[in-house]
C-alpha positions as MATLAB code, in Angstrom:
seq = 'MNEKIKREILNKIKACHRVMLFRHIRMDGDCVGATKGMKALLQATFPEKEILLVDDQHSDFLAFLGPDDGPVADEIYRDALGIVLDTSERDRISNPKYSLCRELIKIDHHIETDRYGGLNWVEEERSSACEMVADFYDTLRDELKMTAQAATYIFLGMVTDSGRFRFSGVTGETMRLAGILLNEGVDTETLYANLYLQDYGALKFKAYVYEKMQRTENGAAYIYVTREMQQHFQMNFEAASNVISYLENIKGCLCWLAFIESEKPEDGIRVRLRSRFMTINQVAEKHHGGGHACAAGATVYSEEEMNQLIAEADQETKAYKESHKGWL';
ca = [
      -0.165    0.192    0.154;
       1.420    3.401   -1.360;
       4.753    1.799   -2.160;
       5.453    4.712   -3.414;
       5.444    7.305   -1.418;
       7.057    5.269    0.997;
      10.248    5.240   -1.483;
      10.020    8.555   -1.985;
      10.354    8.694    1.721;
      13.421    6.274    1.732;
      15.304    8.450   -1.908;
      14.705   11.647    0.715;
      16.657    9.709    3.532;
      19.470    8.495    1.500;
      20.409   12.069    0.170;
      20.676   13.610    3.607;
      23.243   13.224    6.068;
      21.523   13.856    8.978;
      17.317   12.955   10.514;
      15.466   14.621   13.342;
      12.542   12.603   14.505;
       9.325   14.122   15.906;
       6.145   13.016   17.796;
       3.216   14.525   19.539;
       3.070   16.472   23.493;
       1.936   14.190   25.968;
       3.326   10.691   25.025;
       2.149    7.629   24.975;
       3.182    3.810   23.431;
       3.009    4.279   19.554;
       4.117    8.079   19.501;
       7.467    7.041   21.463;
       6.957    3.424   19.737;
       7.472    4.775   16.727;
      10.219    7.320   16.467;
      12.580    5.081   18.815;
      11.387    2.468   16.605;
      12.233    4.873   13.089;
      15.249    5.857   14.571;
      16.760    1.959   15.849;
      15.812    1.157   12.799;
      17.378    3.816   10.140;
      20.806    3.763   12.420;
      21.027   -0.478   12.076;
      20.616    0.325    8.153;
      22.791    3.544    7.693;
      25.235    3.989   10.818;
      27.127    6.918    8.485;
      24.211    8.526    9.017;
      23.705   10.333   12.059;
      19.605   10.146   13.359;
      18.550   12.056   16.505;
      15.517   11.932   18.426;
      15.578   15.540   20.972;
      12.942   16.034   23.104;
      12.354   17.159   26.579;
       9.208   15.140   27.547;
       9.386   12.102   29.994;
       6.786    9.217   30.835;
       7.800    6.949   33.915;
       5.078    4.693   31.874;
       7.694    4.204   28.917;
      10.702    5.412   30.963;
      12.375    1.751   30.720;
      12.675    2.647   27.213;
      16.134    4.846   28.305;
      16.292    8.378   27.302;
      16.297   10.193   24.140;
      19.096   12.425   22.339;
      20.033   15.345   24.752;
      19.641   19.252   23.198;
      21.309   20.539   20.440;
      22.501   23.705   18.834;
      20.435   25.380   16.127;
      22.460   24.340   12.752;
      21.329   20.663   13.545;
      18.073   21.028   12.943;
      18.746   23.583   10.238;
      21.057   20.835    7.893;
      18.463   18.027    8.395;
      15.535   16.511    7.308;
      12.502   15.883   10.270;
      10.060   12.681   10.141;
       7.347   13.564   12.465;
       5.555   10.652   13.046;
       2.155    9.999   14.743;
       1.461   13.551   15.059;
      -1.288   14.912   13.414;
      -1.723   18.953   13.562;
       1.484   21.048   13.339;
       0.348   22.858   17.263;
       0.936   19.073   18.970;
       4.138   18.288   18.132;
       6.139   18.320   20.681;
       9.681   20.234   20.200;
       9.197   22.594   18.829;
      12.454   23.376   17.117;
      11.056   21.074   14.278;
      10.474   24.091   12.122;
      13.571   24.711   11.967;
      14.238   21.751   10.014;
      15.247   22.582    5.870;
      12.686   19.650    4.657;
       9.594   17.763    6.752;
       8.689   14.325    6.478;
       4.211   13.510    8.258;
       3.547    9.991    8.796;
       0.504    9.506   10.579;
      -2.521    7.291   11.348;
      -5.048   10.272   12.282;
      -8.119   11.725   11.186;
      -5.863   14.392    8.392;
      -6.205   17.907    9.627;
      -3.211   19.738    9.149;
      -1.942   19.211    5.760;
       2.027   20.028    6.387;
       5.384   18.922    5.626;
       7.090   18.209    2.238;
       5.713   14.785    2.237;
       2.445   13.307    3.909;
       1.775    9.774    4.709;
      -1.277    9.867    6.228;
      -2.856    5.760    6.423;
      -6.744    7.352    8.636;
      -7.301    3.465    8.625;
      -4.107    2.130   10.022;
      -3.828    0.793   13.532;
      -0.394    2.537   14.792;
       1.672    4.991   13.350;
       4.150    2.039   14.250;
       2.308    0.100   12.291;
       2.564    1.899    9.412;
       6.582    2.247   10.846;
       6.251   -1.914   10.537;
       4.385   -1.243    7.045;
       7.959    0.428    5.591;
      10.187   -1.933    6.355;
       8.335   -4.498    5.124;
       7.802   -2.630    2.312;
      11.550   -1.445    1.415;
      13.022   -4.534    3.537;
      15.412   -5.563    0.755;
      17.255   -1.619    2.113;
      16.330   -1.008    5.606;
      17.931   -3.753    8.154;
      15.936   -4.343   11.348;
      17.178   -5.410   14.718;
      15.575   -6.944   17.783;
      15.932   -4.002   19.901;
      13.773   -1.326   16.166;
      11.367   -4.153   16.286;
      10.494   -4.080   20.054;
      10.011   -0.900   20.031;
       7.583   -0.695   16.795;
       5.608   -4.205   18.223;
       5.291   -2.057   21.633;
       3.410    1.430   19.567;
       0.957   -1.460   18.007;
       0.143   -3.270   20.739;
      -0.243   -0.425   23.364;
      -2.237    1.714   20.120;
      -4.608   -1.240   19.570;
      -5.675   -1.807   23.171;
      -3.408   -5.008   22.052;
      -4.519   -5.936   19.352;
      -8.542   -5.424   20.211;
      -9.472   -2.434   18.252;
     -11.724   -1.950   15.596;
      -8.632   -0.558   13.299;
      -6.486   -4.118   13.736;
      -7.132   -6.488   10.421;
      -5.605   -8.681    9.166;
      -2.484   -6.908    7.928;
      -1.818   -5.813   11.441;
      -1.152   -9.397   12.510;
       0.838  -10.322    9.557;
       2.871   -6.717   10.644;
       2.917   -7.797   14.429;
       4.596  -11.031   13.380;
       7.237  -10.191   10.913;
       8.504   -8.354   14.304;
       8.562  -10.678   16.579;
      10.071  -13.064   14.189;
      12.699  -10.385   14.644;
      13.373  -11.056   18.592;
      11.212   -9.689   20.475;
      10.908  -10.204   24.155;
       7.478  -10.363   25.291;
       7.501  -11.160   28.633;
       9.588   -8.751   29.794;
       7.932   -6.041   27.277;
       4.735   -6.913   28.784;
       6.064   -7.298   32.616;
       6.725   -3.537   31.861;
       3.361   -2.534   30.306;
       1.378   -4.110   31.980;
       2.402   -4.870   36.258;
       1.192   -1.915   38.393;
       2.114   -1.101   42.155;
       0.502   -1.680   44.980;
      -1.234    2.133   44.766;
      -1.849    1.658   41.409;
      -4.436   -1.328   42.570;
      -5.514    0.896   45.178;
      -6.973    3.282   42.978;
      -8.571    1.689   40.832;
     -10.271    0.211   43.186;
     -11.424    3.475   44.668;
     -12.291    4.534   41.042;
     -14.529    1.702   40.844;
     -16.636    3.106   43.959;
     -16.267    6.572   42.672;
     -17.345    5.673   38.534;
     -20.712    6.833   37.494;
     -22.761    5.977   34.360;
     -25.715    8.165   32.180;
     -29.126    7.565   31.901;
     -28.317    5.818   28.747;
     -24.768    4.157   29.243;
     -21.756    6.737   29.112;
     -19.474    5.549   31.604;
     -17.359    8.157   33.568;
     -14.929    9.598   36.324;
     -13.420   12.776   37.378;
     -10.098   12.484   38.756;
      -8.918   15.832   40.925;
      -5.636   16.691   41.609;
      -6.640   15.534   45.190;
      -7.297   12.418   44.574;
      -3.979   12.349   42.841;
      -2.051   13.284   45.609;
      -4.029   10.962   47.596;
      -2.715    8.077   45.792;
       0.105    9.087   44.873;
      -0.235    9.301   41.300;
       1.030   11.299   38.517;
      -1.083   12.643   36.065;
      -0.136   10.181   33.403;
      -0.677    7.398   35.542;
      -3.967    9.414   36.958;
      -5.005    9.313   33.274;
      -4.621    5.824   32.708;
      -8.079    6.335   33.999;
      -9.946    5.065   31.124;
      -8.595    1.618   30.560;
     -10.915    0.822   33.766;
     -14.337    1.938   32.543;
     -13.361    0.389   29.158;
     -16.247   -3.317   30.232;
     -19.210   -1.977   31.651;
     -22.316   -4.111   30.294;
     -24.677   -1.085   28.620;
     -21.981    1.121   28.261;
     -20.685    2.104   24.970;
     -18.893    4.934   25.532;
     -16.301    5.893   28.746;
     -14.541    8.955   29.992;
     -11.984   10.309   31.854;
     -11.765   13.623   33.052;
      -8.540   14.391   34.636;
      -7.388   17.332   37.005;
      -4.110   18.868   35.265;
      -1.590   20.190   37.625;
      -1.876   23.916   37.364;
      -6.231   24.736   37.064;
      -4.987   27.252   33.707;
      -4.577   24.005   31.714;
      -8.131   22.841   32.138;
      -9.254   19.410   32.891;
      -8.381   16.633   30.473;
     -10.459   14.692   28.729;
      -9.974   11.144   27.287;
     -12.777    9.779   25.611;
     -13.196    5.870   24.566;
     -15.748    4.151   22.936;
     -17.423    0.899   21.129;
     -19.449    0.692   18.231;
     -20.541    4.440   18.199;
     -18.187    6.961   17.143;
     -17.249   10.202   19.551;
     -14.654   12.024   17.872;
     -17.513   14.691   17.087;
     -18.098   15.243   21.226;
     -14.130   15.691   21.367;
     -13.871   18.273   18.556;
     -16.462   20.554   20.126;
     -14.611   20.814   24.041;
     -10.614   21.744   22.112;
     -10.338   18.512   21.007;
     -10.414   15.392   18.632;
      -8.778   12.156   17.361;
      -9.905    8.818   16.391;
     -13.696    7.738   16.110;
     -13.218    5.460   19.034;
     -10.074    6.995   20.668;
     -10.165   10.774   21.708;
      -8.882   13.602   23.758;
     -10.481   16.871   24.904;
      -9.979   19.689   27.439;
     -12.553   21.368   29.390;
     -12.238   23.973   31.493;
     -14.946   24.237   33.966;
     -16.780   21.328   35.611;
     -20.812   22.916   34.060;
     -17.961   22.442   30.556;
     -17.476   19.011   32.007;
     -20.710   18.063   32.711;
     -21.830   19.957   28.975;
     -19.378   17.291   27.516;
     -21.174   14.020   29.763;
     -24.567   15.684   28.263;
     -23.064   14.876   24.651;
     -21.883   11.920   25.029;
     -25.069   10.732   26.813;
     -26.876   11.950   23.629;
     -24.493   10.572   21.249;
     -24.932    6.874   22.861;
     -29.074    7.141   22.971;
     -28.602    7.743   19.343;
     -26.808    4.619   18.198;
     -28.846    2.770   20.507;
     -32.043    4.113   19.042;
     -30.667    3.223   15.706;
     -28.585    0.141   15.930;
     -29.202   -3.184   16.924;
     -26.508   -6.074   17.789;
     -24.195   -3.843   20.305;
     -24.230   -5.126   24.051;
];
């Protein structure tokens, strides 16, 4: 699929001596796996080139993957090819110095709302950006060299963004590409232990969430995680955001929402929205957000706006149930 643009991207990489990789703010497994995986893939293939990933974000959840590169002078950017992965809009790129690069390439799987870069490879139907990186390798494997480390990074992003291969974007092609990575020597036991083992305090927090969660009349489940709750359970913002996964298995609830109060009041209340069967991104787009059909994010700035978003999600759920059969 799209072999021409993949070859154009490879030719751009071949023609430069330095590549700089970029990803989105509020990092997740897919953007980290895609950038680290692409870096490892290109380093193995082109050891003579300088491949840099400069990002000052930190994630406790993904710290086991190791640090990124340290800051570099602006002149380094100006003489580099920039590749932005898993980032739909320019204002969500975590390192603003991407704009200094002499040329930019975009590789993304989100709904395209901002067409930037000289080359745009966007496939909205893909389950993850890491799936696209795996496909990039598979299509051009005669010219690219995969390693166990690169495969591990890419596989991690595929696993996390697809909900362990459960979400609707997963296809037979997804599984085929995952199989190619596994055959490169991914240590799944160690990887899953790092991803999914939980601290005792996190489990206590989960129990508390189950006591406090609520649902609307038509089947939208939600939880509001205040700063006080985060402090009480010694949860950082990132860990608190994982609360969205606690709500996904409630029978009769076709969408679920997590509201996480930011450390700074001016940053508002971050919202994570998920759904099954029905789409939910149109609700997020009304509240400073967007994303995939069944997985989106938003920001609200008051409890009044939070209640408004909940009401909108409830109405979307009602409309879906009234017009569809077969939902659980």
